[in-house]
mmCIF file of C-alpha atoms in Angstrom:
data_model
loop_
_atom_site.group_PDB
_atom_site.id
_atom_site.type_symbol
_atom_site.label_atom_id
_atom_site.label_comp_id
_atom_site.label_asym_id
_atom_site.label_seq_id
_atom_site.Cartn_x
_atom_site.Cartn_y
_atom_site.Cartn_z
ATOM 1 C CA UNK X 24 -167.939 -48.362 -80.854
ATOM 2 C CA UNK X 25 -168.595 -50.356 -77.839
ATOM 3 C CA UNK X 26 -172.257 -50.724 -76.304
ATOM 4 C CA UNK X 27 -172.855 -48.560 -73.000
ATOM 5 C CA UNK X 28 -173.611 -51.054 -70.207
ATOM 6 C CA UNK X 29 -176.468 -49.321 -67.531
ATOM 7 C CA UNK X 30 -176.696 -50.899 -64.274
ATOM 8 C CA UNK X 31 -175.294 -54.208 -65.627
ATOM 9 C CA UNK X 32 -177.605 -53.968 -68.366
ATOM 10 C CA UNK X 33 -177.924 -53.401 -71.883
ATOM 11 C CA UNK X 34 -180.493 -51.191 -73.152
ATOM 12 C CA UNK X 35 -181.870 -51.455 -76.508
ATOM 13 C CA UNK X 36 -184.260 -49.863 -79.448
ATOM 14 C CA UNK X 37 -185.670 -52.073 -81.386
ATOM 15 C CA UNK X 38 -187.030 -50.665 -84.574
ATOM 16 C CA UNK X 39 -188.996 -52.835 -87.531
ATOM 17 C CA UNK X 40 -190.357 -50.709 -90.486
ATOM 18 C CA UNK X 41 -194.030 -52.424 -92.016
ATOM 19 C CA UNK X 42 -195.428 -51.504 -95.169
ATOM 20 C CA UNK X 43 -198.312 -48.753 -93.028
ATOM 21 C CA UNK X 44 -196.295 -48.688 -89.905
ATOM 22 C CA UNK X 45 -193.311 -48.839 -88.160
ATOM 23 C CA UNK X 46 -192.883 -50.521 -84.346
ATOM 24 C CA UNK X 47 -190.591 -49.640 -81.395
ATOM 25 C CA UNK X 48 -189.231 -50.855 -78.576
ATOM 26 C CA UNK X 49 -186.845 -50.357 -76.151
ATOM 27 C CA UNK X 50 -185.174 -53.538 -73.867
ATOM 28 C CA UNK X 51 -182.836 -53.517 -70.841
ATOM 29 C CA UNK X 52 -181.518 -57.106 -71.528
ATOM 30 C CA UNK X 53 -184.156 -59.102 -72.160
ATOM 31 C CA UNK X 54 -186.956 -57.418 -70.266
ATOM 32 C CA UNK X 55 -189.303 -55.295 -72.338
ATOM 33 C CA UNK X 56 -189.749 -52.010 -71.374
ATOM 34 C CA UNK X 57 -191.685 -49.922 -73.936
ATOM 35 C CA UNK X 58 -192.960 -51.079 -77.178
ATOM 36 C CA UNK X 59 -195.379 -48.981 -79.630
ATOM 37 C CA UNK X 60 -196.627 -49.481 -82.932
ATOM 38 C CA UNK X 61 -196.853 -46.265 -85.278
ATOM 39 C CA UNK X 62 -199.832 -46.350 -87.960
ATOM 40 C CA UNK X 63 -199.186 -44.413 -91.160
ATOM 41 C CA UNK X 64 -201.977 -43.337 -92.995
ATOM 42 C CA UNK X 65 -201.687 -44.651 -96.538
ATOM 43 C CA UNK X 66 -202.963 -41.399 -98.245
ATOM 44 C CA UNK X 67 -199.456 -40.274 -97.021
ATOM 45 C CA UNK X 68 -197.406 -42.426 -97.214
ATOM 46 C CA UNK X 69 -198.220 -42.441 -100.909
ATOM 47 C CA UNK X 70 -196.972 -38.858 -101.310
ATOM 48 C CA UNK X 71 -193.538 -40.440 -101.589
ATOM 49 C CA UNK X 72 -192.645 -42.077 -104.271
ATOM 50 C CA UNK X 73 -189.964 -44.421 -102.943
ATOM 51 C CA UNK X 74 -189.686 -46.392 -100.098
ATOM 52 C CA UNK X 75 -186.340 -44.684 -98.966
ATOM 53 C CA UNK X 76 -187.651 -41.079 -99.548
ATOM 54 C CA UNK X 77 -190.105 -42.071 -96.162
ATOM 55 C CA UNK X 78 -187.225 -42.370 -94.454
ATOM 56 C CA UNK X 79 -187.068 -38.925 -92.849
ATOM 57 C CA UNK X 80 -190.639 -39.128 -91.902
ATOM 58 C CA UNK X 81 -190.650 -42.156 -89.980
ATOM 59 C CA UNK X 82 -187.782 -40.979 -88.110
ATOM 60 C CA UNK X 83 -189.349 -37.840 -86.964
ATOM 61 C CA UNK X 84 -192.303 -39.613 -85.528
ATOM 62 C CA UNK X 85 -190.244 -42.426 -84.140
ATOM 63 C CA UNK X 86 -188.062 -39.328 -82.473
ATOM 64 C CA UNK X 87 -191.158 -37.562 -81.098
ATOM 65 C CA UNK X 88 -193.093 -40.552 -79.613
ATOM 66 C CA UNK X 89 -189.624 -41.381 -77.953
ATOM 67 C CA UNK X 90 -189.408 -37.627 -76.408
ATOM 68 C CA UNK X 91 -193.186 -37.989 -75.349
ATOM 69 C CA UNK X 92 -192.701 -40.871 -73.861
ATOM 70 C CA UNK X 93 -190.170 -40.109 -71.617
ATOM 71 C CA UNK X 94 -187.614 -42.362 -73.233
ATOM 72 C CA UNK X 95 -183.972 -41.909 -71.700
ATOM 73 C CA UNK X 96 -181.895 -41.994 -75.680
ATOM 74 C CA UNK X 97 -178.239 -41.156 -73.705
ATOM 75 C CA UNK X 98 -178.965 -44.201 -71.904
ATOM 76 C CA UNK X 99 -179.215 -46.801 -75.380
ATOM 77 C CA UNK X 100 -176.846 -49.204 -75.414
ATOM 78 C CA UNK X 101 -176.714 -49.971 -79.390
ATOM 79 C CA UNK X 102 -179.823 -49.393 -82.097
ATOM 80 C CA UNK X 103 -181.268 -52.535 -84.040
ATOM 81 C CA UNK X 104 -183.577 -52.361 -86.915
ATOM 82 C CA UNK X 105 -185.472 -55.061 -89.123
ATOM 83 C CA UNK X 106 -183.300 -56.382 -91.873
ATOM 84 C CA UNK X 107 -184.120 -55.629 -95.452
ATOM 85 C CA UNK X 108 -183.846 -56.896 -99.214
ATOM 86 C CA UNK X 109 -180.290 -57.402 -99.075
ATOM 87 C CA UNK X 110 -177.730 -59.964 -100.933
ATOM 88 C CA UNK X 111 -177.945 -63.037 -99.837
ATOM 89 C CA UNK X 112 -176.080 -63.230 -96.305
ATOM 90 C CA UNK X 113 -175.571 -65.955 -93.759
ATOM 91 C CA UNK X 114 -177.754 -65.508 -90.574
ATOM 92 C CA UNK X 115 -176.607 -63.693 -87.642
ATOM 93 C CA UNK X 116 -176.380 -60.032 -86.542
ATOM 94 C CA UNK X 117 -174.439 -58.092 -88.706
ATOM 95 C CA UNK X 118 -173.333 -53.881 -88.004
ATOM 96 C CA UNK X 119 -174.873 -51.747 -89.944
ATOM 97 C CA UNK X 120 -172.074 -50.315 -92.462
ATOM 98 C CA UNK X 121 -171.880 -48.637 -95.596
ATOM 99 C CA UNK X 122 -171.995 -51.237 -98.207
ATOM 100 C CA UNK X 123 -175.235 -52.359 -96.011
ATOM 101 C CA UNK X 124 -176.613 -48.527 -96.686
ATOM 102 C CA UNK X 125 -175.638 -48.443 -99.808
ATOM 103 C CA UNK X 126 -177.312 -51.556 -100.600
ATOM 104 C CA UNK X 127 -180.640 -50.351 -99.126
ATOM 105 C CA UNK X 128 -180.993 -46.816 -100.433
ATOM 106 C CA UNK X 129 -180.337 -48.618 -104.435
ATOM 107 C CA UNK X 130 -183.231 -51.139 -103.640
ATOM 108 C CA UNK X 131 -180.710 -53.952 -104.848
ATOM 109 C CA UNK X 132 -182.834 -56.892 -104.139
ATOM 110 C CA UNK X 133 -186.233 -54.636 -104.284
ATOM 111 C CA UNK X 134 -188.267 -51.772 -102.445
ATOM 112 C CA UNK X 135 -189.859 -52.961 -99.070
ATOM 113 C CA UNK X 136 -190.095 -51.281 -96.350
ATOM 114 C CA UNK X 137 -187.758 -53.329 -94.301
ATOM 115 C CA UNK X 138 -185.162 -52.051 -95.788
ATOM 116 C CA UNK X 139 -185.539 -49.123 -94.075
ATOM 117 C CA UNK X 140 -184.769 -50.612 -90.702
ATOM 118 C CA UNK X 141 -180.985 -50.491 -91.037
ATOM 119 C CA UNK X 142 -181.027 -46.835 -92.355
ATOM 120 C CA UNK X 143 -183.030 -45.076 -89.424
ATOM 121 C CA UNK X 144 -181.299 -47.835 -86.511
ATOM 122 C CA UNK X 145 -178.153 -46.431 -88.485
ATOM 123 C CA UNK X 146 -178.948 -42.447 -88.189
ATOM 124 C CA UNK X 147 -180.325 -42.688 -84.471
ATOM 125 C CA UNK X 148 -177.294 -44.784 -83.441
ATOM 126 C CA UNK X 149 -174.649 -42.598 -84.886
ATOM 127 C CA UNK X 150 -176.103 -39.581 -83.302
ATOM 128 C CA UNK X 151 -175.574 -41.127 -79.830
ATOM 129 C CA UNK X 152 -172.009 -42.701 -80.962
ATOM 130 C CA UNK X 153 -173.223 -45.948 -80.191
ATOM 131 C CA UNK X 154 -173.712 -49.273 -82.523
ATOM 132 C CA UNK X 155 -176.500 -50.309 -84.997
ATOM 133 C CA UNK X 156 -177.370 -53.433 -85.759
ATOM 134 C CA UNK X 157 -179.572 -56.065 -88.162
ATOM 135 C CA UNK X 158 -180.403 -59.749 -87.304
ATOM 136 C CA UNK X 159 -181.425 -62.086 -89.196
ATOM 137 C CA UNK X 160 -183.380 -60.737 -92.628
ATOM 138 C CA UNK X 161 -185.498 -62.568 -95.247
ATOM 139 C CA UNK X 162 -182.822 -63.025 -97.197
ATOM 140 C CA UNK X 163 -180.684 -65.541 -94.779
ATOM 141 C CA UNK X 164 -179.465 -68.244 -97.592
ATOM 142 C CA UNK X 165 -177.514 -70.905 -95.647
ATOM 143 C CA UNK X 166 -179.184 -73.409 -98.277
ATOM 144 C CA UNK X 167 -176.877 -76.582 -99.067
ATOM 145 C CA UNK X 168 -175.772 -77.513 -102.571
ATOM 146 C CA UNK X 169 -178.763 -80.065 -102.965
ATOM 147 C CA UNK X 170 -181.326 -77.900 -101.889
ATOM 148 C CA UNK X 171 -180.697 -75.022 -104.780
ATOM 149 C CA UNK X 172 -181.555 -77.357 -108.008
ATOM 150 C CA UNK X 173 -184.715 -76.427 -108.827
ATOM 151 C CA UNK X 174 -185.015 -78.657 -111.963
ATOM 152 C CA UNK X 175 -184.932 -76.382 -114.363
ATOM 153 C CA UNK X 176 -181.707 -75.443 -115.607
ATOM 154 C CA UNK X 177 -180.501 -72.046 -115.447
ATOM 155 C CA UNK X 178 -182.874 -71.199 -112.257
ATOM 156 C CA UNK X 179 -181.833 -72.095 -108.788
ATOM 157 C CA UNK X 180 -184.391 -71.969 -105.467
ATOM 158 C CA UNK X 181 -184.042 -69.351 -103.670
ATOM 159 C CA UNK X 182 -183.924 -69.149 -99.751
ATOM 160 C CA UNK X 183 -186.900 -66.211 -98.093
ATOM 161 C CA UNK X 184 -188.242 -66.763 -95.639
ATOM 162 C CA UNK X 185 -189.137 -65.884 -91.995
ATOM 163 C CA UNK X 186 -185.830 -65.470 -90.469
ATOM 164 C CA UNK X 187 -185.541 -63.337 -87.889
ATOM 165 C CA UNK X 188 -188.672 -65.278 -86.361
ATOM 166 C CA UNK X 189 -187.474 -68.940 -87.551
ATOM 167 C CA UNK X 190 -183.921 -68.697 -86.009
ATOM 168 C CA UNK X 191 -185.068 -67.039 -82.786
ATOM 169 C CA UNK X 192 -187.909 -69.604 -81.565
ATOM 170 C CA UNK X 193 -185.780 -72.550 -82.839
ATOM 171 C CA UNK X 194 -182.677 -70.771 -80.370
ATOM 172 C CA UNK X 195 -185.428 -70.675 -77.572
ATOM 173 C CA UNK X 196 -186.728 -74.273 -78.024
ATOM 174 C CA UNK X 197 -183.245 -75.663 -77.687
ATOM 175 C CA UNK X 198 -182.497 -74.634 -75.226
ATOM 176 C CA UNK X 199 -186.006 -74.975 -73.213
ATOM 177 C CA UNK X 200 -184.802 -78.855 -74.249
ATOM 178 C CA UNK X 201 -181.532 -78.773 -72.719
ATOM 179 C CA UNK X 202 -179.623 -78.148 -75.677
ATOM 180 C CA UNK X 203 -177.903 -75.543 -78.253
ATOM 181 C CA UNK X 204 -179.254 -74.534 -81.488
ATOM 182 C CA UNK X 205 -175.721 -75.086 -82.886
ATOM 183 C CA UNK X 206 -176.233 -78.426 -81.333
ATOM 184 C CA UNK X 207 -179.851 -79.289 -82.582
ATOM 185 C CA UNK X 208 -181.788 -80.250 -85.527
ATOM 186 C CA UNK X 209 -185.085 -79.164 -85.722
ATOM 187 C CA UNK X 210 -188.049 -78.403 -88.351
ATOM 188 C CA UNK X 211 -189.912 -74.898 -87.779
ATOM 189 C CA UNK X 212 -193.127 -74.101 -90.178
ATOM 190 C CA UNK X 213 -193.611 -70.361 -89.331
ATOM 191 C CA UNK X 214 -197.591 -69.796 -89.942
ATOM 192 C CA UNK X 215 -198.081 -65.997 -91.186
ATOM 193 C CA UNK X 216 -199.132 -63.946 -94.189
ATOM 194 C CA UNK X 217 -196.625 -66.493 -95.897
ATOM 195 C CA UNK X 218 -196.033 -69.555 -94.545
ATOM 196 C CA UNK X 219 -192.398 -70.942 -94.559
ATOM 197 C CA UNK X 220 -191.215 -74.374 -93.166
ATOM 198 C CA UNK X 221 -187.625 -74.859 -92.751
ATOM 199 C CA UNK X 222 -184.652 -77.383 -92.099
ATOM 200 C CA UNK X 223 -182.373 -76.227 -89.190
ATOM 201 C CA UNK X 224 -179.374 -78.333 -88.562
ATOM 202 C CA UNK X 225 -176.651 -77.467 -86.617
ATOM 203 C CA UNK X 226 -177.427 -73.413 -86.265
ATOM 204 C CA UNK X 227 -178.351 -73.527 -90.557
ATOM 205 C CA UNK X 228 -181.155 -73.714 -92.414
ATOM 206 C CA UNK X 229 -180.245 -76.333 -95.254
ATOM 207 C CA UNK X 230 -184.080 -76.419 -96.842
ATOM 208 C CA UNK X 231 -186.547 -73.930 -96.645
ATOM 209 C CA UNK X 232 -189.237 -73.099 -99.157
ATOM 210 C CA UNK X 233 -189.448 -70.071 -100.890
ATOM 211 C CA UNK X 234 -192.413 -68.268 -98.701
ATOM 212 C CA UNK X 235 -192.537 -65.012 -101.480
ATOM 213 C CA UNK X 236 -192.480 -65.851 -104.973
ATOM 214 C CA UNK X 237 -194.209 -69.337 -105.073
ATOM 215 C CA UNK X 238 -193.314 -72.518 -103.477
ATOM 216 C CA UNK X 239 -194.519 -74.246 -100.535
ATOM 217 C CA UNK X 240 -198.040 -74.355 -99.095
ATOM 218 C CA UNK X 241 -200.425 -71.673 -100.102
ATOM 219 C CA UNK X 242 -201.244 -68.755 -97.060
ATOM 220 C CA UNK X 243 -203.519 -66.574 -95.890
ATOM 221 C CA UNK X 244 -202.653 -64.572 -99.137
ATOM 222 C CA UNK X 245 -199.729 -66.793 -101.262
ATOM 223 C CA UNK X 246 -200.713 -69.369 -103.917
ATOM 224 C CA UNK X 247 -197.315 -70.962 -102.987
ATOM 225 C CA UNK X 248 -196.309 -74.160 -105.536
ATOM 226 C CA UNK X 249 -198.965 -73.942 -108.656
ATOM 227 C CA UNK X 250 -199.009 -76.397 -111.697
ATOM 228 C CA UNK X 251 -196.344 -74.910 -113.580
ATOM 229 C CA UNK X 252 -197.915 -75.707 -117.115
ATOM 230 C CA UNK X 253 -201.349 -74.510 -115.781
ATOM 231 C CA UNK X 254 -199.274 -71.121 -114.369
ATOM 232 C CA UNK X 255 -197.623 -70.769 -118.716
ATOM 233 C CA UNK X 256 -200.784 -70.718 -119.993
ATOM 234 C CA UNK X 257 -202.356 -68.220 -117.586
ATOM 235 C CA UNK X 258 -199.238 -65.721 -118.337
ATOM 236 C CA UNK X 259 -199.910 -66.324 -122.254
ATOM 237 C CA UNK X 260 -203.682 -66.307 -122.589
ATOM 238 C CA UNK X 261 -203.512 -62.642 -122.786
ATOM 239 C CA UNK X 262 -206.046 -61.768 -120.110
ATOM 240 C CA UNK X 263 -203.555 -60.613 -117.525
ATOM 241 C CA UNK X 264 -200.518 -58.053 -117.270
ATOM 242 C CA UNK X 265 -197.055 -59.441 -115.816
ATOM 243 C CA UNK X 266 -198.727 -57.387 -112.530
ATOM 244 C CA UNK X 267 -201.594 -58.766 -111.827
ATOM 245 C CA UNK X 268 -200.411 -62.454 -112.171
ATOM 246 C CA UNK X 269 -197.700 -61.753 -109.637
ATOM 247 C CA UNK X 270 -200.414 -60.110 -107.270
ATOM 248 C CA UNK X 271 -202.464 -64.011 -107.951
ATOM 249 C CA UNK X 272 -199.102 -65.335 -106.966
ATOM 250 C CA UNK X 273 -198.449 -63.153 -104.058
ATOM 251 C CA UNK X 274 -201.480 -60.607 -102.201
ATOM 252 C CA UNK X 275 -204.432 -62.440 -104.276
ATOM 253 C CA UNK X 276 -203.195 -65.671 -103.568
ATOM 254 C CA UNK X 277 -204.064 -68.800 -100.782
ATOM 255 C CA UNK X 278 -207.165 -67.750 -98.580
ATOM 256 C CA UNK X 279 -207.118 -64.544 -100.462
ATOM 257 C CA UNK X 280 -208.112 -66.255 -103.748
ATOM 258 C CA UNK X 281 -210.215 -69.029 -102.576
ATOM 259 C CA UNK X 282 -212.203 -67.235 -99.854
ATOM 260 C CA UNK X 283 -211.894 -63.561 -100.960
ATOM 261 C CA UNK X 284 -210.239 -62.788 -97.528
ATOM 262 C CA UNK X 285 -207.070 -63.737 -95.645
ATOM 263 C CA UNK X 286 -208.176 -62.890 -92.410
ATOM 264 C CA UNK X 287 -208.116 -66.626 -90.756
ATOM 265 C CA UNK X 288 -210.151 -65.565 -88.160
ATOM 266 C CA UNK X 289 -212.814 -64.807 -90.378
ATOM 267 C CA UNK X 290 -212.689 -68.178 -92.105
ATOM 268 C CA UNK X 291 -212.753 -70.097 -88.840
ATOM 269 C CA UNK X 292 -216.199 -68.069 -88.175
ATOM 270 C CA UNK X 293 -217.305 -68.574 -91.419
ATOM 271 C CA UNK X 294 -216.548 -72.058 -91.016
ATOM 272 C CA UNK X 295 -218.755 -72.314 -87.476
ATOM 273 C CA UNK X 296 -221.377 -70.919 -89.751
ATOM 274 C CA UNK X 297 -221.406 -73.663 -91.901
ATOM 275 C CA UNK X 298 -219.438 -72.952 -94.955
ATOM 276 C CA UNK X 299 -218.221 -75.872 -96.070
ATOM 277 C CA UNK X 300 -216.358 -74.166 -98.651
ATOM 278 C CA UNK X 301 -213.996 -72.579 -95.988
ATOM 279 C CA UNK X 302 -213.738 -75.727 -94.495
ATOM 280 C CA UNK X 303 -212.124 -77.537 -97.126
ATOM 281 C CA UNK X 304 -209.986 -74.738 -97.948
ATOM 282 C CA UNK X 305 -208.929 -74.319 -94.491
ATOM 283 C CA UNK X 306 -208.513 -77.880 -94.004
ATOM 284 C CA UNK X 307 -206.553 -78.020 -97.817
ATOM 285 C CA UNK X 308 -204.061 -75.551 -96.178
ATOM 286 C CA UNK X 309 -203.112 -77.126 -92.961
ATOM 287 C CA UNK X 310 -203.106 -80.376 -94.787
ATOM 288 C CA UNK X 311 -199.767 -78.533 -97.741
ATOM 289 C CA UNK X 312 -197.852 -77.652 -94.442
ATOM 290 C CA UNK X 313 -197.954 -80.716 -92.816
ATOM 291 C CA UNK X 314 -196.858 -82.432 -96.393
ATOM 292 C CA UNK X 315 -194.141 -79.763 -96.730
ATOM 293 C CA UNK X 316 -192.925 -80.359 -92.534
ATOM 294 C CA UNK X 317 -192.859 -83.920 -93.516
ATOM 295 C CA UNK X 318 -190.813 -83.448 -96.533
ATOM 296 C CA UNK X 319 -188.401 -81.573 -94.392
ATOM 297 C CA UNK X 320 -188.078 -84.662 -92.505
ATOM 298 C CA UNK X 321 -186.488 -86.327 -95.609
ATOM 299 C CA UNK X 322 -184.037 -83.461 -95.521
ATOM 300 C CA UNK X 323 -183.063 -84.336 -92.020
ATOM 301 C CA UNK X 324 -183.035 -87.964 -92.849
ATOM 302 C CA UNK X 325 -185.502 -88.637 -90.059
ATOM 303 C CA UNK X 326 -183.682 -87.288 -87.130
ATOM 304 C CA UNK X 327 -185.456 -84.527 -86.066
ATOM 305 C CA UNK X 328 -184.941 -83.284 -82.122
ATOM 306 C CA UNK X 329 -188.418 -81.442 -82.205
ATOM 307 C CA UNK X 330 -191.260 -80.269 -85.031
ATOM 308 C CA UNK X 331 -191.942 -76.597 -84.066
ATOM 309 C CA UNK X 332 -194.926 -74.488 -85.181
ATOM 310 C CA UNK X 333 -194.555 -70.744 -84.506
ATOM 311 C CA UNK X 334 -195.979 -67.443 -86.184
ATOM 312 C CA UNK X 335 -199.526 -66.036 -86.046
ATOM 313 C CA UNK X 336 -202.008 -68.584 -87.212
ATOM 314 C CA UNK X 337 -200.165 -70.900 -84.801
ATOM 315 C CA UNK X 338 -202.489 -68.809 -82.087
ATOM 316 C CA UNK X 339 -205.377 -71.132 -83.941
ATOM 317 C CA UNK X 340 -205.665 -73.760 -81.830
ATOM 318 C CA UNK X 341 -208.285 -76.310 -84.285
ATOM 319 C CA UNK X 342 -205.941 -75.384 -87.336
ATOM 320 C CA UNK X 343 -202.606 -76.388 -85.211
ATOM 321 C CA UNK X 344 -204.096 -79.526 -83.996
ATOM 322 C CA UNK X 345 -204.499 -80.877 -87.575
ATOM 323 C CA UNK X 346 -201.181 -80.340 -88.225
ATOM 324 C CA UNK X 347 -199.616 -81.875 -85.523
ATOM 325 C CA UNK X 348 -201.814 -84.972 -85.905
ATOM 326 C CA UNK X 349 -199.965 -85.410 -89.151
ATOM 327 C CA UNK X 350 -197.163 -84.679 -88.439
ATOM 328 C CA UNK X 351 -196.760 -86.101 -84.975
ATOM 329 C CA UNK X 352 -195.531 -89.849 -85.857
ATOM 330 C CA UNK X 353 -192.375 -88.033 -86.931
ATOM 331 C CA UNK X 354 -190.783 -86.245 -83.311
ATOM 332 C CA UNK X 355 -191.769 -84.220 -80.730
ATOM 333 C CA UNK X 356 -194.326 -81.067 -81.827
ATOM 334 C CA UNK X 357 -194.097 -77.945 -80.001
ATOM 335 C CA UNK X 358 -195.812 -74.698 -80.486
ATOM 336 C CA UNK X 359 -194.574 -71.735 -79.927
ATOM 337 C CA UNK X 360 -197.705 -68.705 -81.253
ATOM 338 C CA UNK X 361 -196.470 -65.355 -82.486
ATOM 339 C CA UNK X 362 -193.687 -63.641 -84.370
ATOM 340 C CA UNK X 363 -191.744 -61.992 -81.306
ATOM 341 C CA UNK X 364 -190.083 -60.245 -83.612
ATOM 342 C CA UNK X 365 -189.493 -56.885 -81.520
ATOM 343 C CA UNK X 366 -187.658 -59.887 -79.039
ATOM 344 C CA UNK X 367 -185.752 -61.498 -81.474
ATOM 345 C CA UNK X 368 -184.032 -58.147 -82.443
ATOM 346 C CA UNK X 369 -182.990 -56.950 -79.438
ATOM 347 C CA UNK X 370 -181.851 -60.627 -78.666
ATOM 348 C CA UNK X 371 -179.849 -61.048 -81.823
ATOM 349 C CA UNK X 372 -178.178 -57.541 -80.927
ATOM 350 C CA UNK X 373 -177.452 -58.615 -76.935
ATOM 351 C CA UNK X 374 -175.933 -61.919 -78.258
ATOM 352 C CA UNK X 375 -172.884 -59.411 -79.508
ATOM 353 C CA UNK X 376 -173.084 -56.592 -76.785
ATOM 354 C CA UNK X 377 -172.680 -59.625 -74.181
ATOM 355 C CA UNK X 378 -170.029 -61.440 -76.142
ATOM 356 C CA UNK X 379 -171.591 -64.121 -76.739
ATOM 357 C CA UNK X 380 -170.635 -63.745 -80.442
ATOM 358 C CA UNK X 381 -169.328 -61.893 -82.924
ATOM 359 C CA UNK X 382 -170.934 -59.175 -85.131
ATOM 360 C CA UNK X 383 -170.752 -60.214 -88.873
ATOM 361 C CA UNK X 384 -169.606 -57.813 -91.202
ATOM 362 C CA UNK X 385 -171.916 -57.361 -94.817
ATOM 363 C CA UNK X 386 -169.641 -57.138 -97.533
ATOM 364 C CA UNK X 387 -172.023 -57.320 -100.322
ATOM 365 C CA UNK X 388 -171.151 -60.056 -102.377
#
């Protein structure tokens, strides 16, 4: 199926499933013209007991707010939703197919609610006989040989990380400098929930740091790299179920832990106020991500076109500045706030509707 072209222009919906809601938008080439964010009321939500089986009822209310808001769907070029848990696949925009489906309705990596992005951009799209699209999920793994040994035999590192938000502000950055992402190498420390800093060289990320299940800088609500023997002891002392260390690791974890909240704008108020505590803590996580962009640089042997710093805590202007005065000796920093990812779908899906390349195909494996 081919994408319909209006008035020289492709038009897009954009759709990226969160845990309590699920946002829209809708694009005629690059220019925004509708975005909304749907809240669902956890109460429920909790009446189903899978993510999939909320599929149907996020697509009913993403199907009415489109009707009540006027929303043209004969005129969609191609549907693209928020890539889920699924094997590990090389970055790009893929079509949504049925090994992708099939994939995401078994939970074959693990229930989140990205996962149902492909499945309702899939459903709407067909209906309209026009193409669906991912770009770019969590679980991207274009990690060289080097970069899997973990050190302990029989368990390799694993590439998650920000993606969709990584590859599409590194894209933008090149070529704000003249350049091709294909062409550059660059270092990109998205600042979120989770906080992942990664290697790109050549249109690949060859090192990033596992931003879910430990390793890297602690977050707003991650522990990230632990003392390992410290971590054995915990899980064997008998106070705590498999559960509730994994919640220390990742919910409970960073800010969360320390400070009891991992609402940064809190801290940074708390820290005006006078609590030193905050402050170090604050300070202690600034202070892993410049370590971890500078052990990037190693990666990259030192030849780094630009350092960038992107995601929502990058909006913090005190907690950017002691990064970059870290980090700064190494290249050129460059911030770029926000996670844009609404943008960065409808980009990745243009990229193919304009030719500009090819739509991979997920095979599974």
């Amino acid at each position: 199926m081919e994408g319909i072209n209006v008035n020289g222009s492709y038009r897009l919906l954009a759709i990226n499933p969160g845990s309590t809601s699920t946002k829209i938008a809708v694009y005629m080439g690059e220019r925004e013209l509708f975005e909304e964010t749907i809240r669902h009321d956890r109460q429920t939500l909790r009446k189903y007991p899978t993510i999939i089986e909320q599929y149907t009822f996020r697509k009913d209310m993403i199907m009415s707010l489109l009707e009540e808001s006027g929303v043209n769907l004969s005129k969609l070029s191609a549907v693209v939703g928020r890539g889920g848990l699924l094997q590990p696949i090389e970055g790009g925009t893929y079509s949504v197919n049925d090994t992708m489906l099939n994939d995401l309705k078994s939970a074959v990596n693990g229930e989140h609610a990205s996962n149902l992005g492909a499945i309702l951009a899939y459903e709407i799209a067909s209906q309209l006989n026009i193409p669906s699209f991912i770009v770019d999920p969590v679980v991207v793994d274009e990690l060289e040989e080097l970069a899997r040994v973990s050190g302990f035999a029989g368990m390799e590192r694993k590439s998650i990380f920000h993606a969709l938000n990584q590859k599409a502000v590194a894209r933008k950055v090149a070529a704000e400098r003249g350049g091709s992402y294909e062409s550059s190498r660059l270092i990109v420390a998205h600042l979120g929930g989770g906080i992942t800093v990664g290697s790109h060289k050549y249109g690949r990320v060859i090192d990033v740091n596992n931003g879910l299940h430990g390793e890297g800088p602690f977050s707003p609500e991650r522990a990230g790299t632990v003392p390992a023997g410290d971590l054995v002891s915990l899980c064997f002392s008998g106070d705590y179920y498999a559960d509730e260390i994994m919640k220390k690791i990742v919910g409970n974890g960073g800010l969360a832990g320390y400070l009891g909240t991992n609402d940064a704008l809190e801290v940074e108020e708390r820290i005006a106020n006078g609590d030193e505590r905050a402050k170090v803590i604050y300070e202690a996580m600034g202070y892993q991500v410049a370590k971890e962009i500078a052990a990037q640089a190693a990666v990259l042997s030192g030849n780094i076109d630009a350092i960038i710093i992107t995601g929502g805590l990058a909006y913090g202007k005190g907690f950017v500045q002691a990064i970059s005065s870290r980090v700064q000796w190494i290249t050129d920093v460059v911030i770029k706030p926000g996670e844009n990812e609404m943008q960065a779908l409808s980009e990745g899906a243009l990229r193919v509707l304009e030719g500009k390349e090819a739509a991979r195909v997920y095979t599974g494996e």
